[in-house]
């Protein structure tokens, strides 16, 4: 056995941890996520994971920002290849690698692609769940996603449509009209077009309320609620900062309780 082979054999290699950071407030990290970050040697983090969340864990890991920044010339495929290489190299070096994603890694997080890469290269991995932004935003804003006699289902959607994918506005409108709550991620830039397509597809006379929650769980959290027809104008006035989650529900009928629950107290951690 060569000296290099003997050295490789003595390296204790840990599973790569694909960790959900939740919506951003360190208090909303799971205990397992907290431990994985605290014990990591290398953290590959997405853009939406705040510095204060990492600081709260006391981690001394090397932090590498791998999120896609607006205006970056790096393509999505090239960025993903770089992330894959960093995970692989870190694991080969015997480092505790954490791939840190905002929200939950398996909800619009591309974690499945990264896990398949690791599996194809014989690298053990684990998923550590996190609170996805849509669920956190709804709870922190006091907007029930399901409620007896009003909404029996909820659908998580993306406001971005990849090239070649069909427009799902008609399907979304049918579900919405039937009482399904729709939660849209990454829809701020696409909102005007999305609203137009939904209005065209909804049955005549269907009234829909929209709640937009910006930076859910962080000190800068803000929210705006308006009818579907006027939400775009209200958002332009409010100038909400991304990320923004949109919750669409059928408007309450006369005599019914409103969709949002008044008096919901929210105190974020000091991040």
mmCIF file of N, CA and C in Angstrom, residues 109-198:
data_model
loop_
_atom_site.group_PDB
_atom_site.id
_atom_site.type_symbol
_atom_site.label_atom_id
_atom_site.label_comp_id
_atom_site.label_asym_id
_atom_site.label_seq_id
_atom_site.Cartn_x
_atom_site.Cartn_y
_atom_site.Cartn_z
ATOM 1 N N UNK A 109 -35.234 24.261 -3.883
ATOM 2 C CA UNK A 109 -33.859 24.473 -3.468
ATOM 3 C C UNK A 109 -32.814 23.753 -4.296
ATOM 4 N N UNK A 110 -33.215 22.995 -5.290
ATOM 5 C CA UNK A 110 -32.307 22.246 -6.158
ATOM 6 C C UNK A 110 -31.453 21.245 -5.382
ATOM 7 N N UNK A 111 -31.892 20.906 -4.186
ATOM 8 C CA UNK A 111 -31.117 19.952 -3.390
ATOM 9 C C UNK A 111 -31.128 18.561 -4.003
ATOM 10 N N UNK A 112 -32.190 18.216 -4.704
ATOM 11 C CA UNK A 112 -32.259 16.885 -5.313
ATOM 12 C C UNK A 112 -31.134 16.693 -6.322
ATOM 13 N N UNK A 113 -30.831 17.740 -7.097
ATOM 14 C CA UNK A 113 -29.752 17.649 -8.085
ATOM 15 C C UNK A 113 -28.413 17.421 -7.396
ATOM 16 N N UNK A 114 -28.198 18.128 -6.297
ATOM 17 C CA UNK A 114 -26.927 18.001 -5.589
ATOM 18 C C UNK A 114 -26.810 16.632 -4.917
ATOM 19 N N UNK A 115 -27.916 16.138 -4.375
ATOM 20 C CA UNK A 115 -27.888 14.814 -3.749
ATOM 21 C C UNK A 115 -27.613 13.728 -4.785
ATOM 22 N N UNK A 116 -28.181 13.872 -5.968
ATOM 23 C CA UNK A 116 -27.927 12.881 -7.020
ATOM 24 C C UNK A 116 -26.460 12.901 -7.450
ATOM 25 N N UNK A 117 -25.870 14.090 -7.480
ATOM 26 C CA UNK A 117 -24.440 14.181 -7.797
ATOM 27 C C UNK A 117 -23.626 13.440 -6.742
ATOM 28 N N UNK A 118 -23.919 13.692 -5.479
ATOM 29 C CA UNK A 118 -23.176 13.041 -4.402
ATOM 30 C C UNK A 118 -23.339 11.527 -4.472
ATOM 31 N N UNK A 119 -24.563 11.074 -4.683
ATOM 32 C CA UNK A 119 -24.811 9.631 -4.757
ATOM 33 C C UNK A 119 -24.061 9.000 -5.924
ATOM 34 N N UNK A 120 -24.036 9.702 -7.061
ATOM 35 C CA UNK A 120 -23.360 9.166 -8.245
ATOM 36 C C UNK A 120 -21.860 9.041 -8.031
ATOM 37 N N UNK A 121 -21.310 9.830 -7.098
ATOM 38 C CA UNK A 121 -19.875 9.792 -6.827
ATOM 39 C C UNK A 121 -19.550 9.040 -5.534
ATOM 40 N N UNK A 122 -20.526 8.301 -5.030
ATOM 41 C CA UNK A 122 -20.281 7.474 -3.853
ATOM 42 C C UNK A 122 -20.072 8.252 -2.575
ATOM 43 N N UNK A 123 -20.613 9.459 -2.508
ATOM 44 C CA UNK A 123 -20.432 10.319 -1.337
ATOM 45 C C UNK A 123 -21.695 10.252 -0.477
ATOM 46 N N UNK A 124 -21.585 9.829 0.775
ATOM 47 C CA UNK A 124 -22.772 9.778 1.637
ATOM 48 C C UNK A 124 -23.272 11.184 1.955
ATOM 49 N N UNK A 125 -24.573 11.302 2.114
ATOM 50 C CA UNK A 125 -25.157 12.615 2.395
ATOM 51 C C UNK A 125 -26.402 12.432 3.252
ATOM 52 N N UNK A 126 -26.855 13.527 3.820
ATOM 53 C CA UNK A 126 -28.103 13.538 4.581
ATOM 54 C C UNK A 126 -28.837 14.840 4.298
ATOM 55 N N UNK A 127 -30.153 14.812 4.441
ATOM 56 C CA UNK A 127 -30.966 16.022 4.396
ATOM 57 C C UNK A 127 -31.341 16.403 5.824
ATOM 58 N N UNK A 128 -31.208 17.682 6.141
ATOM 59 C CA UNK A 128 -31.677 18.204 7.423
ATOM 60 C C UNK A 128 -32.797 19.196 7.115
ATOM 61 N N UNK A 129 -34.040 18.861 7.439
ATOM 62 C CA UNK A 129 -35.161 19.723 7.056
ATOM 63 C C UNK A 129 -35.085 21.105 7.685
ATOM 64 N N UNK A 130 -35.715 22.064 7.019
ATOM 65 C CA UNK A 130 -35.844 23.413 7.544
ATOM 66 C C UNK A 130 -37.264 23.906 7.322
ATOM 67 N N UNK A 131 -37.634 24.972 8.005
ATOM 68 C CA UNK A 131 -38.962 25.555 7.812
ATOM 69 C C UNK A 131 -38.951 26.326 6.501
ATOM 70 N N UNK A 132 -39.764 25.906 5.558
ATOM 71 C CA UNK A 132 -39.790 26.582 4.271
ATOM 72 C C UNK A 132 -40.442 27.957 4.396
ATOM 73 N N UNK A 133 -40.016 28.887 3.559
ATOM 74 C CA UNK A 133 -40.430 30.286 3.684
ATOM 75 C C UNK A 133 -41.936 30.462 3.618
ATOM 76 N N UNK A 134 -42.611 29.687 2.766
ATOM 77 C CA UNK A 134 -44.053 29.843 2.625
ATOM 78 C C UNK A 134 -44.799 29.550 3.913
ATOM 79 N N UNK A 135 -44.405 28.495 4.609
ATOM 80 C CA UNK A 135 -45.061 28.152 5.868
ATOM 81 C C UNK A 135 -44.713 29.165 6.956
ATOM 82 N N UNK A 136 -43.453 29.565 7.012
ATOM 83 C CA UNK A 136 -43.035 30.546 8.015
ATOM 84 C C UNK A 136 -43.741 31.878 7.801
ATOM 85 N N UNK A 137 -43.785 32.333 6.555
ATOM 86 C CA UNK A 137 -44.409 33.621 6.255
ATOM 87 C C UNK A 137 -45.878 33.619 6.644
ATOM 88 N N UNK A 138 -46.582 32.539 6.334
ATOM 89 C CA UNK A 138 -48.003 32.458 6.661
ATOM 90 C C UNK A 138 -48.228 32.540 8.167
ATOM 91 N N UNK A 139 -47.464 31.767 8.923
ATOM 92 C CA UNK A 139 -47.637 31.769 10.376
ATOM 93 C C UNK A 139 -47.271 33.116 10.984
ATOM 94 N N UNK A 140 -46.161 33.691 10.543
ATOM 95 C CA UNK A 140 -45.700 34.952 11.124
ATOM 96 C C UNK A 140 -46.594 36.122 10.742
ATOM 97 N N UNK A 141 -47.297 35.998 9.612
ATOM 98 C CA UNK A 141 -48.210 37.059 9.184
ATOM 99 C C UNK A 141 -49.642 36.815 9.652
ATOM 100 N N UNK A 142 -49.893 35.659 10.259
ATOM 101 C CA UNK A 142 -51.234 35.357 10.734
ATOM 102 C C UNK A 142 -52.211 35.034 9.623
ATOM 103 N N UNK A 143 -51.745 34.351 8.581
ATOM 104 C CA UNK A 143 -52.602 33.977 7.449
ATOM 105 C C UNK A 143 -52.722 32.451 7.421
ATOM 106 N N UNK A 144 -53.881 31.888 7.783
ATOM 107 C CA UNK A 144 -54.031 30.428 7.756
ATOM 108 C C UNK A 144 -53.933 29.895 6.327
ATOM 109 N N UNK A 145 -53.137 28.873 6.141
ATOM 110 C CA UNK A 145 -53.052 28.246 4.821
ATOM 111 C C UNK A 145 -54.194 27.256 4.607
ATOM 112 N N UNK A 146 -54.636 26.633 5.676
ATOM 113 C CA UNK A 146 -55.819 25.773 5.629
ATOM 114 C C UNK A 146 -56.716 26.164 6.796
ATOM 115 N N UNK A 147 -58.016 26.037 6.581
ATOM 116 C CA UNK A 147 -58.971 26.359 7.642
ATOM 117 C C UNK A 147 -60.267 25.613 7.369
ATOM 118 N N UNK A 148 -60.855 25.094 8.411
ATOM 119 C CA UNK A 148 -62.075 24.302 8.278
ATOM 120 C C UNK A 148 -63.169 25.084 7.557
ATOM 121 N N UNK A 149 -63.782 24.453 6.587
ATOM 122 C CA UNK A 149 -64.878 25.002 5.778
ATOM 123 C C UNK A 149 -64.423 26.065 4.779
ATOM 124 N N UNK A 150 -63.124 26.378 4.740
ATOM 125 C CA UNK A 150 -62.695 27.459 3.850
ATOM 126 C C UNK A 150 -61.585 27.026 2.901
ATOM 127 N N UNK A 151 -60.570 26.397 3.423
ATOM 128 C CA UNK A 151 -59.442 25.980 2.577
ATOM 129 C C UNK A 151 -58.950 24.629 3.069
ATOM 130 N N UNK A 152 -59.098 23.617 2.243
ATOM 131 C CA UNK A 152 -58.742 22.258 2.657
ATOM 132 C C UNK A 152 -57.432 21.781 2.048
ATOM 133 N N UNK A 153 -56.794 22.626 1.232
ATOM 134 C CA UNK A 153 -55.540 22.227 0.585
ATOM 135 C C UNK A 153 -54.672 23.456 0.372
ATOM 136 N N UNK A 154 -53.371 23.212 0.227
ATOM 137 C CA UNK A 154 -52.430 24.296 -0.052
ATOM 138 C C UNK A 154 -51.447 23.812 -1.100
ATOM 139 N N UNK A 155 -51.083 24.699 -2.016
ATOM 140 C CA UNK A 155 -50.161 24.363 -3.102
ATOM 141 C C UNK A 155 -49.000 25.341 -3.091
ATOM 142 N N UNK A 156 -47.778 24.814 -3.053
ATOM 143 C CA UNK A 156 -46.577 25.643 -3.139
ATOM 144 C C UNK A 156 -46.174 25.761 -4.600
ATOM 145 N N UNK A 157 -46.017 26.992 -5.075
ATOM 146 C CA UNK A 157 -45.751 27.246 -6.498
ATOM 147 C C UNK A 157 -44.533 28.149 -6.637
ATOM 148 N N UNK A 158 -43.929 28.126 -7.797
ATOM 149 C CA UNK A 158 -42.851 29.064 -8.106
ATOM 150 C C UNK A 158 -43.333 30.089 -9.119
ATOM 151 N N UNK A 159 -42.984 31.337 -8.872
ATOM 152 C CA UNK A 159 -43.364 32.389 -9.799
ATOM 153 C C UNK A 159 -42.509 32.420 -11.043
ATOM 154 N N UNK A 160 -41.439 31.632 -11.056
ATOM 155 C CA UNK A 160 -40.566 31.569 -12.228
ATOM 156 C C UNK A 160 -40.896 30.322 -13.033
ATOM 157 N N UNK A 161 -41.018 30.493 -14.329
ATOM 158 C CA UNK A 161 -41.274 29.364 -15.215
ATOM 159 C C UNK A 161 -40.055 29.144 -16.085
ATOM 160 N N UNK A 162 -39.485 27.962 -15.996
ATOM 161 C CA UNK A 162 -38.305 27.658 -16.801
ATOM 162 C C UNK A 162 -38.671 27.600 -18.277
ATOM 163 N N UNK A 163 -37.694 27.895 -19.110
ATOM 164 C CA UNK A 163 -37.925 27.878 -20.551
ATOM 165 C C UNK A 163 -38.412 26.498 -20.990
ATOM 166 N N UNK A 164 -39.497 26.504 -21.756
ATOM 167 C CA UNK A 164 -40.043 25.247 -22.257
ATOM 168 C C UNK A 164 -41.115 24.642 -21.376
ATOM 169 N N UNK A 165 -41.271 25.147 -20.134
ATOM 170 C CA UNK A 165 -42.309 24.620 -19.262
ATOM 171 C C UNK A 165 -43.655 25.258 -19.608
ATOM 172 N N UNK A 166 -44.757 24.503 -19.501
ATOM 173 C CA UNK A 166 -46.069 25.062 -19.832
ATOM 174 C C UNK A 166 -46.529 26.070 -18.794
ATOM 175 N N UNK A 167 -47.345 27.014 -19.216
ATOM 176 C CA UNK A 167 -47.939 27.979 -18.299
ATOM 177 C C UNK A 167 -49.023 27.264 -17.493
ATOM 178 N N UNK A 168 -48.953 27.341 -16.184
ATOM 179 C CA UNK A 168 -49.893 26.626 -15.323
ATOM 180 C C UNK A 168 -50.985 27.522 -14.764
ATOM 181 N N UNK A 169 -51.126 28.731 -15.294
ATOM 182 C CA UNK A 169 -52.077 29.684 -14.731
ATOM 183 C C UNK A 169 -53.498 29.136 -14.699
ATOM 184 N N UNK A 170 -53.919 28.438 -15.742
ATOM 185 C CA UNK A 170 -55.281 27.901 -15.764
ATOM 186 C C UNK A 170 -55.476 26.850 -14.678
ATOM 187 N N UNK A 171 -54.492 26.001 -14.484
ATOM 188 C CA UNK A 171 -54.582 24.995 -13.417
ATOM 189 C C UNK A 171 -54.616 25.665 -12.049
ATOM 190 N N UNK A 172 -53.750 26.656 -11.851
ATOM 191 C CA UNK A 172 -53.726 27.369 -10.573
ATOM 192 C C UNK A 172 -55.058 28.057 -10.310
ATOM 193 N N UNK A 173 -55.620 28.695 -11.333
ATOM 194 C CA UNK A 173 -56.889 29.403 -11.174
ATOM 195 C C UNK A 173 -58.010 28.446 -10.786
ATOM 196 N N UNK A 174 -58.038 27.275 -11.405
ATOM 197 C CA UNK A 174 -59.080 26.294 -11.085
ATOM 198 C C UNK A 174 -58.963 25.824 -9.636
ATOM 199 N N UNK A 175 -57.733 25.578 -9.189
ATOM 200 C CA UNK A 175 -57.524 25.162 -7.804
ATOM 201 C C UNK A 175 -57.898 26.273 -6.834
ATOM 202 N N UNK A 176 -57.511 27.479 -7.154
ATOM 203 C CA UNK A 176 -57.808 28.629 -6.307
ATOM 204 C C UNK A 176 -59.314 28.825 -6.179
ATOM 205 N N UNK A 177 -60.016 28.750 -7.293
ATOM 206 C CA UNK A 177 -61.469 28.908 -7.279
ATOM 207 C C UNK A 177 -62.149 27.796 -6.489
ATOM 208 N N UNK A 178 -61.507 26.634 -6.409
ATOM 209 C CA UNK A 178 -62.057 25.509 -5.661
ATOM 210 C C UNK A 178 -61.712 25.513 -4.187
ATOM 211 N N UNK A 179 -60.986 26.527 -3.730
ATOM 212 C CA UNK A 179 -60.684 26.648 -2.310
ATOM 213 C C UNK A 179 -59.282 26.271 -1.902
ATOM 214 N N UNK A 180 -58.398 26.022 -2.855
ATOM 215 C CA UNK A 180 -57.003 25.720 -2.528
ATOM 216 C C UNK A 180 -56.217 27.012 -2.337
ATOM 217 N N UNK A 181 -55.454 27.092 -1.266
ATOM 218 C CA UNK A 181 -54.578 28.239 -1.041
ATOM 219 C C UNK A 181 -53.321 28.080 -1.886
ATOM 220 N N UNK A 182 -52.929 29.148 -2.573
ATOM 221 C CA UNK A 182 -51.712 29.126 -3.384
ATOM 222 C C UNK A 182 -50.631 29.946 -2.695
ATOM 223 N N UNK A 183 -49.445 29.387 -2.599
ATOM 224 C CA UNK A 183 -48.296 30.092 -2.031
ATOM 225 C C UNK A 183 -47.229 30.176 -3.109
ATOM 226 N N UNK A 184 -46.873 31.406 -3.484
ATOM 227 C CA UNK A 184 -45.903 31.610 -4.558
ATOM 228 C C UNK A 184 -44.569 32.079 -3.989
ATOM 229 N N UNK A 185 -43.514 31.403 -4.425
ATOM 230 C CA UNK A 185 -42.141 31.799 -4.145
ATOM 231 C C UNK A 185 -41.580 32.487 -5.387
ATOM 232 N N UNK A 186 -40.604 33.347 -5.176
ATOM 233 C CA UNK A 186 -39.831 33.939 -6.285
ATOM 234 C C UNK A 186 -40.740 34.577 -7.343
ATOM 235 N N UNK A 187 -41.767 35.282 -6.884
ATOM 236 C CA UNK A 187 -42.724 35.820 -7.841
ATOM 237 C C UNK A 187 -42.757 37.327 -7.955
ATOM 238 N N UNK A 188 -41.845 38.033 -7.278
ATOM 239 C CA UNK A 188 -41.939 39.491 -7.245
ATOM 240 C C UNK A 188 -41.796 40.108 -8.625
ATOM 241 N N UNK A 189 -40.780 39.705 -9.359
ATOM 242 C CA UNK A 189 -40.561 40.293 -10.682
ATOM 243 C C UNK A 189 -41.612 39.850 -11.684
ATOM 244 N N UNK A 190 -42.168 38.666 -11.475
ATOM 245 C CA UNK A 190 -43.135 38.115 -12.432
ATOM 246 C C UNK A 190 -44.574 38.405 -12.032
ATOM 247 N N UNK A 191 -44.773 39.224 -10.987
ATOM 248 C CA UNK A 191 -46.112 39.369 -10.421
ATOM 249 C C UNK A 191 -47.121 39.934 -11.409
ATOM 250 N N UNK A 192 -46.752 40.985 -12.129
ATOM 251 C CA UNK A 192 -47.711 41.628 -13.034
ATOM 252 C C UNK A 192 -48.252 40.637 -14.056
ATOM 253 N N UNK A 193 -47.365 39.880 -14.676
ATOM 254 C CA UNK A 193 -47.803 38.895 -15.657
ATOM 255 C C UNK A 193 -48.606 37.779 -15.024
ATOM 256 N N UNK A 194 -48.211 37.355 -13.831
ATOM 257 C CA UNK A 194 -48.918 36.288 -13.137
ATOM 258 C C UNK A 194 -50.337 36.718 -12.793
ATOM 259 N N UNK A 195 -50.488 37.932 -12.275
ATOM 260 C CA UNK A 195 -51.818 38.444 -11.934
ATOM 261 C C UNK A 195 -52.702 38.510 -13.167
ATOM 262 N N UNK A 196 -52.150 38.999 -14.262
ATOM 263 C CA UNK A 196 -52.925 39.108 -15.499
ATOM 264 C C UNK A 196 -53.415 37.743 -15.971
ATOM 265 N N UNK A 197 -52.551 36.741 -15.912
ATOM 266 C CA UNK A 197 -52.927 35.404 -16.382
ATOM 267 C C UNK A 197 -53.939 34.746 -15.453
ATOM 268 N N UNK A 198 -53.792 34.963 -14.160
ATOM 269 C CA UNK A 198 -54.753 34.398 -13.218
ATOM 270 C C UNK A 198 -56.122 35.047 -13.377
#
